[in-house]
Structures are given as structure tokens and as C-alpha cells.
XYZ file of C-alpha atoms in Angstrom:
304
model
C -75.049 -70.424 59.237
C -71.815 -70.005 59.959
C -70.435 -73.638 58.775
C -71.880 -72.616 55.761
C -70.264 -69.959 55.369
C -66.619 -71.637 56.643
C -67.452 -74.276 53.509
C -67.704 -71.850 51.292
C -63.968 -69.841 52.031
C -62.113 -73.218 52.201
C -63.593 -73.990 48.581
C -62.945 -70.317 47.685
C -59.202 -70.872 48.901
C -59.089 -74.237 47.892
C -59.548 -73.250 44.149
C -57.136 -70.500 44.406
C -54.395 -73.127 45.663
C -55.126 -75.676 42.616
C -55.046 -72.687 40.226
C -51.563 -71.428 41.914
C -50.534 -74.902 41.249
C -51.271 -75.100 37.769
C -50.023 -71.530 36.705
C -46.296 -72.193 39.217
C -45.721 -75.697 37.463
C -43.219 -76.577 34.685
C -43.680 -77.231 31.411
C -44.495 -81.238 30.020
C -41.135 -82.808 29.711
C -39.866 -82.091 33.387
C -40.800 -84.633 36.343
C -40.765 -81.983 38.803
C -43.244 -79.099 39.619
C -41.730 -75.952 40.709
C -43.553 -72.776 42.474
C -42.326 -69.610 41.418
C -43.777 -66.306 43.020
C -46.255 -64.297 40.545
C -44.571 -60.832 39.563
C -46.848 -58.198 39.885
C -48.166 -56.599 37.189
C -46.461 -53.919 35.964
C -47.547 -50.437 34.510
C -45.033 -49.929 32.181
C -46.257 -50.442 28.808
C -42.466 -51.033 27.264
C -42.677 -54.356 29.471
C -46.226 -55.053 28.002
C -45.387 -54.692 24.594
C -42.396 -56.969 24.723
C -44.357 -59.707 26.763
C -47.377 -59.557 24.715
C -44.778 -59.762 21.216
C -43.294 -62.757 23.084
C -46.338 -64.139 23.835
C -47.008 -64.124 20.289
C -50.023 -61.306 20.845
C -50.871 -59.092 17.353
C -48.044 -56.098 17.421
C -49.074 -52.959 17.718
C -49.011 -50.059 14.967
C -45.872 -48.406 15.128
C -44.110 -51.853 15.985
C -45.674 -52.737 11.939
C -44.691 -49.633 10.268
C -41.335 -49.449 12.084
C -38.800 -47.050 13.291
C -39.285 -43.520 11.967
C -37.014 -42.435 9.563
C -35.976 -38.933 9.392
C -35.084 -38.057 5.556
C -32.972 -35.786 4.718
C -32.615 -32.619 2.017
C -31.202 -33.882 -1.135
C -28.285 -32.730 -1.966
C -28.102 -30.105 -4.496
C -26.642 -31.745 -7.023
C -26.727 -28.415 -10.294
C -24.851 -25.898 -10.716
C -27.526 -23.937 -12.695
C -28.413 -21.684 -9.462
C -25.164 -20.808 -7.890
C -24.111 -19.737 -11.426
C -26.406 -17.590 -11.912
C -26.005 -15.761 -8.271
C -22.399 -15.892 -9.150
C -23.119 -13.933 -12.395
C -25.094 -11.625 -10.313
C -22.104 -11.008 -7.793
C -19.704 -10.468 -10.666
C -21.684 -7.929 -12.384
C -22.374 -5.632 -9.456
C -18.338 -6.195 -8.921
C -17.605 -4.769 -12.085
C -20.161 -2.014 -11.387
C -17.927 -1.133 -8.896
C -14.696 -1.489 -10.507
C -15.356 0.454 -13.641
C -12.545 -0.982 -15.061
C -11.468 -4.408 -17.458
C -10.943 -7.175 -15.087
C -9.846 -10.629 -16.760
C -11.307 -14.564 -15.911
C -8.823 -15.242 -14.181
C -9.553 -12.128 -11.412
C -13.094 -12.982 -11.700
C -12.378 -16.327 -10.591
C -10.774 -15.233 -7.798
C -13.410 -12.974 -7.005
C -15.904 -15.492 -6.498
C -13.351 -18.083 -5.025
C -13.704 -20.354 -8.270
C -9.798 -21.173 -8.618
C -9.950 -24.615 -7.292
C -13.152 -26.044 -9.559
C -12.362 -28.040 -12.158
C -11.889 -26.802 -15.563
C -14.629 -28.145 -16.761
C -16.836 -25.703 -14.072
C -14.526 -23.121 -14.713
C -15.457 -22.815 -18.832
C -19.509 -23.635 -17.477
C -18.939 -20.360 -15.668
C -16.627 -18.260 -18.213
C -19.431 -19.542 -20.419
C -22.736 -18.010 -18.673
C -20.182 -14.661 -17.634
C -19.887 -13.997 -21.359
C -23.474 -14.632 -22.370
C -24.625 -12.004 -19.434
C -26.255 -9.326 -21.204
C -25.025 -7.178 -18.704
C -20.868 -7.738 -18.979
C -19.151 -6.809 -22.082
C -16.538 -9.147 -23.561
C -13.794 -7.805 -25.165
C -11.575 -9.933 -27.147
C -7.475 -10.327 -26.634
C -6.601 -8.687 -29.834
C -3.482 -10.562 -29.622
C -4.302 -14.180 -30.057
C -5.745 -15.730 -33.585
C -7.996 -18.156 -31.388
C -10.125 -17.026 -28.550
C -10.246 -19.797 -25.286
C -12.664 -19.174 -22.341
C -9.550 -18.094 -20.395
C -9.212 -15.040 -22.858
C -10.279 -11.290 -23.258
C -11.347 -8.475 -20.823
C -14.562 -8.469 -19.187
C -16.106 -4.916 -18.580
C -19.683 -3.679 -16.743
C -22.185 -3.144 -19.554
C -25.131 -0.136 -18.735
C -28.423 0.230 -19.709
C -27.919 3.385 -21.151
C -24.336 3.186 -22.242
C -21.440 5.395 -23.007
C -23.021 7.947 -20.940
C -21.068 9.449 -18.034
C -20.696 13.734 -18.555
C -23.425 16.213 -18.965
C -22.199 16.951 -22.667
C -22.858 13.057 -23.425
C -26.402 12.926 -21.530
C -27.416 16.303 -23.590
C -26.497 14.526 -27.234
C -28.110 11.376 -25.741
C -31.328 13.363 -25.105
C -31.065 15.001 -28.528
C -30.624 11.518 -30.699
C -33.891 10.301 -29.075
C -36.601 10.051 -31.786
C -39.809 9.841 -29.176
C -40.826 11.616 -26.164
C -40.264 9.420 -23.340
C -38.279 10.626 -21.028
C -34.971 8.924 -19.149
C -35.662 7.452 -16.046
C -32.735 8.132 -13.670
C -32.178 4.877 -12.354
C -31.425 3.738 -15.661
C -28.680 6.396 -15.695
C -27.377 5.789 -12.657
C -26.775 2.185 -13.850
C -23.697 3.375 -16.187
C -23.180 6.651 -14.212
C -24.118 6.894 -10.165
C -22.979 10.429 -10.038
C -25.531 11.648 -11.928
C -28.158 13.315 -9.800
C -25.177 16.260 -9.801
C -24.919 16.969 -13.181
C -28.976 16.619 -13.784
C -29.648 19.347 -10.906
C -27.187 21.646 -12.869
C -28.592 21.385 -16.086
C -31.844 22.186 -14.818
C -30.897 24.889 -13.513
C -29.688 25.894 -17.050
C -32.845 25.010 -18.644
C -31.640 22.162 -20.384
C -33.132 19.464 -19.160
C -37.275 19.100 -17.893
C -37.036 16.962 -14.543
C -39.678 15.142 -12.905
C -39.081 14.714 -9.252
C -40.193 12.414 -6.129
C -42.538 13.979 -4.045
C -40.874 12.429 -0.640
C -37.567 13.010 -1.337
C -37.006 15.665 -4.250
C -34.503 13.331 -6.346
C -34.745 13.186 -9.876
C -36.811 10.637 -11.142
C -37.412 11.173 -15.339
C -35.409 13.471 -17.561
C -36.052 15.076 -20.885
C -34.588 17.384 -23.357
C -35.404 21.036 -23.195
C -34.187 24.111 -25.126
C -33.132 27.058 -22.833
C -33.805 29.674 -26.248
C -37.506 29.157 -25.581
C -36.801 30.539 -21.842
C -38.062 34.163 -21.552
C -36.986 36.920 -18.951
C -40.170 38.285 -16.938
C -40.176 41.679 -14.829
C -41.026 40.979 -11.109
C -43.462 44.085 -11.026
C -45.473 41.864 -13.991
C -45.353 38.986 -12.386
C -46.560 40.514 -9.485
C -49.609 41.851 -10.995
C -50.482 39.088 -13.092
C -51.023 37.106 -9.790
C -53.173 39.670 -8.449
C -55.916 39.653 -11.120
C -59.040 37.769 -9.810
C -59.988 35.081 -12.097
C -63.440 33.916 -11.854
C -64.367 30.718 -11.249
C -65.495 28.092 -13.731
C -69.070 27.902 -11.624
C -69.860 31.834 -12.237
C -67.470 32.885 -15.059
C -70.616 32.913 -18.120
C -72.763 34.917 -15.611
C -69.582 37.542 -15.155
C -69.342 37.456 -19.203
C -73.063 38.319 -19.321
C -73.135 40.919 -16.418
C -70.467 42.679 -18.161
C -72.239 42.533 -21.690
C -69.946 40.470 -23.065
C -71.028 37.262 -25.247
C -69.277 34.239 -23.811
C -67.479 31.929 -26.662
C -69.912 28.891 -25.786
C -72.556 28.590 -23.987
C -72.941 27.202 -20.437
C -72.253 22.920 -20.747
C -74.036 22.557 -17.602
C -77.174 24.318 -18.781
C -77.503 22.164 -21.759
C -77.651 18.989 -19.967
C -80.223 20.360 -17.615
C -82.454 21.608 -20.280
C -81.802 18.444 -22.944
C -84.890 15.941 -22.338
C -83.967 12.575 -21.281
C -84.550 10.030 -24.060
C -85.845 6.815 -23.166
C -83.553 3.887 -24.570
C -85.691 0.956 -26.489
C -84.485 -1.845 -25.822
C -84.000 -4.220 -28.912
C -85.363 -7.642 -29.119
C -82.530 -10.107 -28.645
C -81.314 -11.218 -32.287
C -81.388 -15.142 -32.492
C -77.971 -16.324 -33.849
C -78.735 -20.068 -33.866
C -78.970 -21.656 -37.293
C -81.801 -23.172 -38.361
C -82.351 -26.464 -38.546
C -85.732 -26.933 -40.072
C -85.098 -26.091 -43.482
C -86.731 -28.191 -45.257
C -89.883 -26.642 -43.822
C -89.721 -23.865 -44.803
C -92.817 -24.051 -46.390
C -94.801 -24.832 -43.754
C -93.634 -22.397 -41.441
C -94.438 -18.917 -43.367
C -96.169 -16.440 -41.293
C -99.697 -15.831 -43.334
C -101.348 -13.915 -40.554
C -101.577 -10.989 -43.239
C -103.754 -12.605 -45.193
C -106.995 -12.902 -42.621
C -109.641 -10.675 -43.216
């Protein structure tokens, strides 16, 4: 048994030795066979992926698509947007101002003095076309340019800045809206003031925020319709007991008197309900079988 088993390791070792051999020797060409030591395998999968493309082996996904490339924004290439936030700054500048200012100062405002002059008359351009800036021409030059004129805050409600003018503004008005205050705060932000005094003189009706009390609507009113009332009147007026609407025909009638209508409530309870018939649907196709006409008549009233 054991022989056996000795004849079986030295073929077991035998065959590792031949197939050392074979893997250690060099290539066809070179007379001479050369044992080199087997590297053991490594766990890095870097070195497997570069043996394995060297060794001619299928790559691997990211080695066909490639590197990743990381794109970048585009660059914002129109001028359309920060023109119109520029327009924006200028007119809450000239809010502010309350005053003419020319281009030239508005280009400094917005730090516009080194574009080109071709961005400069894009932006003169979309400053003069704001509904909310008023261009005023240089009354001194035949020719208007882009470079020309005054440039002034436009309101909503214009030309409207002293109770006297907010009173004859209020009286040219041909419907009964009222004003709302934020629209006259556009043109005049000291407003509140003067609206709080001529409410006080029965001028003006105000409609007020619950939260805060500020003036929210305005509307003309005529102080000659105000009437003086004695305290001691007042103060019996508010101590009569008005009835409520649930018992107020039953105090009429307790007290003989005939009530101008008669109790809603009691008619709906006495009306009878009426049932609703419901109609047969109406067909609203068009016929189609006209030419049998004829045939289809209904002749059921003619049976005995």
C-alpha cells in the first residue's frame, strides 16, 4: 500500500515539474530555456485590468465608454436677462432719487461705463421703453441720440404727492373703486400721513388691515353729509333692546301689531314639497333612415 501510494506523489510532482517547465520557458526563437519564479497573484484589480488588456482579454465597461467627462454650464452668452434686472435696479434708483438723472449717471449707476457702445444704446434703448421711467427730451438739440434727455421715476398713479392733489384725484374718478394705497405709495411713500388726516376730516372712507391698522383702499367722501349727534342720544339709542330676527314677528303679534311680511321661515315649512318629473332624455342625433320614413310610422292607434 504504501508504494502505491509513493507512485502516485512522484507522478503528482512529476507533472507539476514538466508544467513549471513549460510555463518558465522562453518564447520560440531563443535556444535557451529560462526559469523565472511565478509572481503571486495579486488582489489588486488595477493590475488585473491592465494584464488582462495586455493579454488581449475583452475590456471592461468603463474602459469602452471612457474617462468621464465633467461638462460644464454654458456660458451665458445674452444680454436679454441682465438688462432687464438692470432696468429693474434703475427704476427703484430713481424711486429713490426723485429727481432727473441723465444716461450717462445711470450708467454709472449700474457700472455700465466700460461696455461697448453698442451695449450701451441696447441698454439706453430698453431704459427708455420701461413703462415705468419717463423720458424727457433735451429741448436743446434738433436730433435726439440715446446719450440724450433726462430720465425721471414714472408712478402708477402720477402727479400725486399732497393731500389737495389726492382729494381732486379722488374727485375726477368716474367709478367707485377705490385707491389702493400701495399704488399711492408708488409716486408718494409718505402717504399713510396725509390719508390718516383726512380721515379724520371726513374726507376720505379708508379701509384698513386688520393686523396692522394701515391703510389699505381709499375713497372719496363728503364731510357735509357728516352730522353732529348728542352723547345722551347716542347713549339711549344703544340701550333699546332689539329683538331678534328668530322672535321679532311673535313680538309684532304679542303687541297687536301686524308685521310688514309674514314669517319666511313659516312659509317654507308649510309649502308642500313638489316632486320633480324627470324628463325623458331628448335624442339629438340626426336621423339617418330617411328614406323610411314610411315604414317606420307608429300605427298603434289604429288597433281596435
Amino acid at each position: 500500500m504504501s508504494s502505491y501510494l509513493e507512485r502516485q506523489r512522484e507522478a503528482f510532482t512529476g507533472g507539476l515539474s514538466a508544467a513549471a517547465s513549460k510555463i518558465g520557458g522562453s518564447g520560440s526563437g531563443s535556444g535557451t530555456t529560462s526559469k523565472r519564479p511565478n509572481a503571486p497573484p495579486s488582489p489588486s484589480p488595477s493590475i488585473t485590468s491592465s494584464t488582462s488588456a495586455a493579454a488581449g482579454a475583452t475590456p471592461t465597461k468603463r474602459e469602452r465608454d471612457g474617462p468621464t467627462v465633467v461638462y460644464s454650464q454654458p456660458v451665458n452668452t445674452s444680454a436679454g436677462t441682465t438688462l432687464l434686472a438692470q432696468v429693474t435696479y434703475v427704476i427703484d434708483w430713481l424711486k429713490q432719487k426723485d429727481e432727473p438723472k441723465t444716461m450717462q449717471e445711470i450708467l454709472e449707476y449700474v457700472s455700465a461705463r466700460n461696455k461697448s457702445a453698442e451695449e450701451q444704446e441696447e441698454f439706453a434703448r430698453s431704459v427708455r421703453n420701461s413703462p415705468r421711467i419717463q423720458w424727457s427730451p433735451d429741448a436743446a438739440l434738433s436730433e435726439q441720440t440715446w446719450r440724450s434727455g433726462t430720465y425721471t421715476h414714472r408712478p402708477v398713479i402720477p402727479n400725486v404727492k399732497t393731500k389737495t392733489q389726492l382729494l381732486g384725484y379722488l374727485q375726477r374718478r368716474v367709478d367707485m373703486r377705490g385707491v389702493p394705497v400701495k399704488d399711492l405709495k408708488d409716486g408718494w411713500p409718505a402717504c399713510e400721513a396725509a390719508v390718516d388726516e383726512l380721515e379724520k376730516q371726513n374726507r376720505v372712507l379708508v379701509l384698513r388691515w386688520k393686523k396692522d391698522n394701515h391703510p389699505r383702499t381709499v375713497w372719496i367722501d363728503d364731510p357735509t353729509l357728516v352730522h353732529h349727534v348728542d352723547p345722551e342720544f347716542r347713549s339711549l339709542w344703544h340701550k333699546v333692546e332689539v329683538p331678534s330676527l328668530d322672535n321679532i314677528v311673535q313680538r309684532l303679534n304679542a303687541v297687536g301689531q301686524k308685521p310688514t311680511s309674514e314669517d319666511p321661515r313659516l312659509k317654507v315649512i308649510a309649502a308642500p314639497k313638489v316632486e320633480k318629473k324627470k324628463r325623458a332624455a331628448r335624442r339629438t342625433g340626426k336621423s339617418t333612415n330617411t328614406h323610411m320614413e314610411h315604414l317606420l310610422k307608429d300605427y298603434s292607434h289604429l288597433k281596435r
